[in-house]
Amino acid sequence: MRAVAYKTPQPISAETSLIDVELPMPEAKGHDLLVEIKAVSVNPVDVKVRAHSAPPADELKVLGWDAAGVVKAVGADVTLFRPGDEVFYSGVISRPGSNAEFHLVDERIVGTKPKSLDFAAAAALPLTSITAYEALFDRLKVQDAVSGAGRSILIIGGAGGVGSITIQIARALTDLTVIATASRPETQDWVKELGAHHVVDHSRPIAPQVAALGIGAPGFIFSTTNSDSHIDDIVEAIAPQGRFALIDDPKALDIMPFKRKAVSVHWELMFTRPLYGTPDMIEQHKLLNRVSELVDAGKIRTTLSEIVGPINAANLKTAHAMVESGRMKGKAVLAGF
């Protein structure tokens, strides 16, 4: 089968940073589905792994986690899907990725593809939807109010892939006032279109802008990028006893200033459940089905912003460079081989 892989971590500009390869066809066993890949999207995790994670000597590493496709075969223990089903999912970082014609994935982290979306539009959603959903309801527990705080959430990096879907899920499933950050006119328009009640500019001090809204200190803050550079503003802006979640990888993050406000700090990583095979791993199957229902009901829209082209090394290099630029709006997708 055709696939895209790499042998050595390199800058994306290097000729062999990603290469087209032929690999053996995988076989579905146990709880695995064998999925024929129709579309994939690129996330910051793809870029980070490609740049820093070396496969064993003389081996190839296939990236790609977001995917949409058709189930071709199932393992003996599969009960949730059957061949012919259209699915979308995000896989797990410890297994070969979805940048291949066929891919193995555990059924318990797979959802039914929204009927109203094509494969490209659906492929933009899984990883960011799982991240947003878990951050909101499992980490921040936004369903439980913070005493005395404004019934609001501040989303830092609102125009990125995670921010774009977090805005929508918060609007669709909660009564929170959504404040999103964006610094350029086009990204500010984007987050407004997605449903943000208020937009503040993260290229300027964030806390004074939030205070100027006059809606009270937010009980919840979710940072998707550059958390270390915004930490002083986050400490200032958040309500006492508030909850703060983040997903990025700061080189250093001093959380001691949160002590005075008794703020809880939560890291979200959507790979944790499948990586450790937690007893509640099937929650990702359930939440993806919930997202699919919300899409088909017209309450959430895809965050696809650009289809780069078919799935091959050249187009994946282009998409990686787009993500590395730090100026992405929504998600970049590749469709077909």
XYZ file of C-alpha atoms in Angstrom:
337
model
C 0.000 0.000 0.000
C 1.070 3.581 -0.558
C 2.107 5.665 2.456
C 4.129 8.727 3.467
C 6.878 8.298 6.054
C 10.307 9.475 7.187
C 13.538 7.922 8.470
C 15.280 10.843 10.165
C 13.916 13.962 11.913
C 14.663 16.926 9.647
C 13.395 20.427 8.893
C 10.355 20.254 6.643
C 12.353 22.026 3.911
C 14.700 19.031 3.627
C 14.160 16.913 0.511
C 13.659 13.700 2.524
C 11.789 15.141 5.512
C 8.779 13.154 4.232
C 8.937 10.504 1.503
C 6.519 8.380 -0.520
C 6.880 4.679 0.317
C 5.247 1.268 -0.208
C 4.344 -0.733 2.918
C 2.722 -4.139 3.566
C -1.056 -4.246 4.034
C -1.921 -4.380 7.773
C -4.312 -7.003 9.171
C -7.169 -6.242 11.571
C -7.157 -8.271 14.801
C -8.827 -7.941 18.185
C -10.631 -4.594 18.538
C -8.967 -3.097 15.448
C -10.646 -1.761 12.347
C -8.834 -1.753 9.019
C -9.817 1.592 7.495
C -9.349 2.642 3.892
C -8.185 6.236 4.291
C -10.052 8.845 2.257
C -8.738 12.045 3.906
C -6.369 13.194 6.643
C -5.588 16.489 8.324
C -2.351 17.802 9.799
C -1.980 18.907 13.414
C 0.841 20.427 15.477
C 1.564 16.945 16.875
C 2.512 15.766 13.368
C 5.037 18.580 13.128
C 6.477 17.972 16.607
C 6.919 14.226 16.097
C 8.456 14.631 12.625
C 10.941 17.194 13.898
C 12.051 15.386 17.048
C 11.173 11.673 17.105
C 13.581 9.315 15.355
C 12.317 5.833 14.438
C 14.571 2.827 15.165
C 17.509 2.472 12.762
C 16.524 1.594 9.191
C 12.806 1.778 10.030
C 10.155 4.102 8.651
C 7.767 6.175 10.736
C 4.323 7.010 9.368
C 2.688 10.139 10.787
C -0.928 11.239 10.707
C -3.667 10.901 13.280
C -6.765 12.695 12.058
C -8.494 10.541 9.460
C -11.778 9.801 7.736
C -12.429 6.694 5.710
C -14.326 3.457 5.156
C -14.043 0.294 7.257
C -12.713 -2.505 5.041
C -12.235 -5.282 7.637
C -12.666 -5.799 11.386
C -10.903 -7.799 14.087
C -12.552 -10.718 15.848
C -13.522 -8.671 18.925
C -15.089 -5.713 17.100
C -18.734 -4.974 17.964
C -19.220 -1.275 17.137
C -18.596 -1.229 13.369
C -18.714 -3.424 10.286
C -17.190 -3.277 6.792
C -18.617 -0.453 4.721
C -19.149 1.937 7.645
C -17.887 5.483 7.138
C -15.847 6.626 10.138
C -13.663 9.426 11.484
C -11.105 9.288 14.280
C -7.720 10.425 15.542
C -5.774 7.236 16.298
C -3.059 7.075 18.935
C 0.483 8.418 18.947
C 2.084 5.064 19.859
C 0.951 3.316 16.638
C 1.658 3.880 12.919
C -0.244 6.892 11.616
C -2.966 7.470 9.053
C -0.839 8.870 6.202
C -1.343 5.579 4.371
C -3.923 3.945 2.114
C -5.002 1.579 4.904
C -4.769 2.058 8.671
C -5.431 0.079 11.843
C -7.293 1.769 14.692
C -9.048 0.546 17.846
C -12.826 0.737 17.416
C -13.219 2.299 20.880
C -11.718 5.599 19.723
C -13.591 5.767 16.405
C -16.795 7.657 15.613
C -19.380 7.466 12.862
C -18.587 10.101 10.215
C -21.121 12.928 10.012
C -23.505 12.133 7.168
C -23.659 15.773 6.115
C -19.882 16.076 5.535
C -17.627 14.648 2.880
C -14.471 12.833 3.968
C -12.241 15.912 3.694
C -14.484 18.065 5.873
C -14.854 15.238 8.413
C -11.089 14.627 8.624
C -10.576 18.149 9.995
C -12.531 17.392 13.165
C -11.526 14.358 15.292
C -8.312 15.302 17.133
C -9.376 18.850 17.870
C -12.922 17.820 18.815
C -11.674 15.227 21.289
C -9.208 17.738 22.732
C -11.863 20.442 23.072
C -14.507 18.119 24.506
C -12.164 16.570 27.072
C -10.724 19.970 28.026
C -14.174 21.446 28.593
C -15.949 18.595 30.332
C -13.275 16.283 31.789
C -10.538 18.735 32.766
C -12.188 22.140 33.321
C -15.543 20.602 34.253
C -17.345 23.659 32.926
C -20.656 22.062 33.917
C -19.708 22.878 37.530
C -19.816 26.624 38.138
C -16.987 28.509 39.851
C -18.448 30.401 42.805
C -18.514 34.148 42.219
C -16.965 33.942 38.752
C -18.399 35.183 35.515
C -20.127 32.341 33.654
C -17.548 32.630 30.884
C -14.535 30.968 29.315
C -11.487 32.605 27.767
C -10.002 30.606 24.879
C -6.460 31.675 23.996
C -5.666 30.955 20.353
C -9.263 30.915 19.207
C -8.585 30.698 15.465
C -6.411 27.577 15.532
C -7.710 24.063 15.030
C -8.483 23.385 18.694
C -9.722 26.884 19.419
C -12.030 26.827 16.395
C -13.892 23.737 17.555
C -13.787 24.629 21.270
C -15.714 27.831 20.532
C -18.391 25.832 18.744
C -18.714 23.046 21.312
C -18.903 25.579 24.138
C -21.673 27.428 22.313
C -23.566 24.251 21.406
C -23.390 22.432 24.748
C -22.974 25.075 27.466
C -24.364 28.419 28.575
C -20.896 29.970 28.796
C -20.074 33.379 27.406
C -17.192 32.656 25.033
C -14.246 35.058 24.852
C -11.696 34.113 22.198
C -8.332 35.633 21.343
C -7.205 36.427 17.797
C -4.754 39.031 16.556
C -5.395 39.534 12.827
C -8.536 40.883 11.122
C -9.110 37.619 9.237
C -8.739 35.464 12.358
C -10.886 37.817 14.403
C -13.622 37.524 11.774
C -13.188 33.722 11.790
C -13.757 33.320 15.548
C -16.766 35.631 15.403
C -18.249 33.491 12.627
C -17.721 30.406 14.779
C -19.711 31.921 17.626
C -17.373 33.788 19.974
C -19.335 36.399 21.948
C -16.239 38.582 22.415
C -12.816 38.749 20.750
C -9.646 40.127 22.333
C -6.219 40.612 20.767
C -3.526 38.318 22.191
C -0.767 40.461 20.664
C -1.611 43.007 23.398
C -2.088 42.442 27.149
C -5.087 40.135 27.465
C -6.231 40.699 31.061
C -7.116 44.421 30.715
C -9.137 43.662 27.575
C -11.073 40.923 29.356
C -11.714 43.178 32.357
C -12.945 45.931 30.038
C -15.726 43.652 28.779
C -17.479 44.195 32.115
C -18.755 40.610 32.429
C -16.664 39.569 35.432
C -13.530 37.461 35.715
C -13.879 34.204 33.764
C -14.081 31.034 35.826
C -12.397 29.062 33.052
C -9.414 29.713 30.799
C -8.249 27.316 28.085
C -4.882 28.061 26.481
C -4.095 26.326 23.181
C -0.805 28.048 22.344
C 2.021 30.195 23.768
C 0.854 29.543 27.329
C 4.178 30.582 28.862
C 4.106 34.005 27.208
C 0.525 34.634 28.391
C 0.813 33.230 31.908
C 0.863 36.611 33.704
C -2.309 37.683 31.898
C -3.951 34.340 32.670
C -3.170 34.675 36.376
C -4.534 38.228 36.397
C -7.652 37.504 34.363
C -8.943 34.294 35.944
C -11.413 34.315 38.826
C -10.424 33.063 42.299
C -10.888 29.285 42.471
C -11.041 29.193 38.683
C -9.787 26.375 36.475
C -7.054 26.675 33.867
C -6.305 24.109 31.139
C -3.605 24.043 28.501
C -2.479 21.752 25.688
C 0.832 23.136 24.431
C 4.389 22.351 25.550
C 5.958 25.359 27.262
C 9.676 25.026 27.905
C 8.974 26.289 31.403
C 5.730 27.142 33.160
C 5.694 28.645 36.650
C 2.295 27.886 38.173
C 3.139 29.221 41.633
C 1.369 32.564 40.944
C -1.908 30.619 40.753
C -1.637 29.637 44.419
C -3.009 32.938 45.767
C -6.204 32.429 43.764
C -6.343 28.653 44.446
C -6.570 28.058 40.692
C -6.392 24.438 39.526
C -4.188 23.677 36.526
C -5.045 20.887 34.081
C -3.148 19.477 31.133
C -5.214 17.955 28.345
C -3.780 15.311 26.008
C -6.349 13.502 23.903
C -3.965 10.573 23.342
C -3.887 9.670 27.053
C -6.940 7.385 27.088
C -5.870 5.176 24.130
C -2.168 5.394 25.010
C -2.798 3.832 28.425
C -5.860 1.806 27.489
C -7.846 3.431 30.287
C -11.108 1.766 31.360
C -13.033 4.756 29.991
C -11.312 4.759 26.580
C -14.650 4.206 24.856
C -15.661 7.728 25.908
C -13.801 8.946 22.825
C -16.064 6.806 20.624
C -19.084 8.282 22.383
C -17.968 11.902 22.173
C -17.073 11.609 18.487
C -20.571 10.270 17.831
C -21.935 13.238 19.788
C -19.881 15.635 17.661
C -21.143 13.863 14.535
C -24.735 14.376 15.691
C -24.078 18.067 16.388
C -22.612 18.513 12.902
C -25.578 16.815 11.244
C -27.940 18.957 13.328
C -26.230 22.104 12.031
C -24.889 23.131 15.466
C -21.206 22.615 14.625
C -19.434 23.120 11.326
C -16.185 21.705 10.035
C -13.048 23.722 10.726
C -11.541 22.785 7.358
C -9.918 25.881 5.886
C -7.929 24.446 2.968
C -7.648 21.209 0.985
C -3.970 21.062 0.064
C -4.362 18.218 -2.446
C -4.097 14.417 -2.530
C -2.172 12.484 0.114
C 1.493 12.369 -0.890
C 4.833 13.513 0.485
C 4.943 16.795 -1.430
C 1.505 17.910 -0.270
C 2.108 16.773 3.302
C 5.316 18.822 3.359
C 3.271 21.849 2.278
C 0.711 21.214 5.034
C 3.431 20.746 7.673
C 4.964 24.066 6.653
C 1.558 25.721 6.965
C 1.141 24.413 10.518
C 4.714 25.369 11.436
C 4.038 28.958 10.358
C 1.853 29.460 13.435
C -0.607 31.441 11.328
C -3.095 28.709 10.497
C -6.800 29.434 10.507
C -8.711 26.208 11.058
C -7.347 22.982 9.567
C -5.383 21.902 6.473
C -6.640 18.657 4.908
C -5.402 16.221 2.248
C -7.866 13.999 0.398
C -7.410 10.894 -1.738
C -4.296 9.202 -3.108
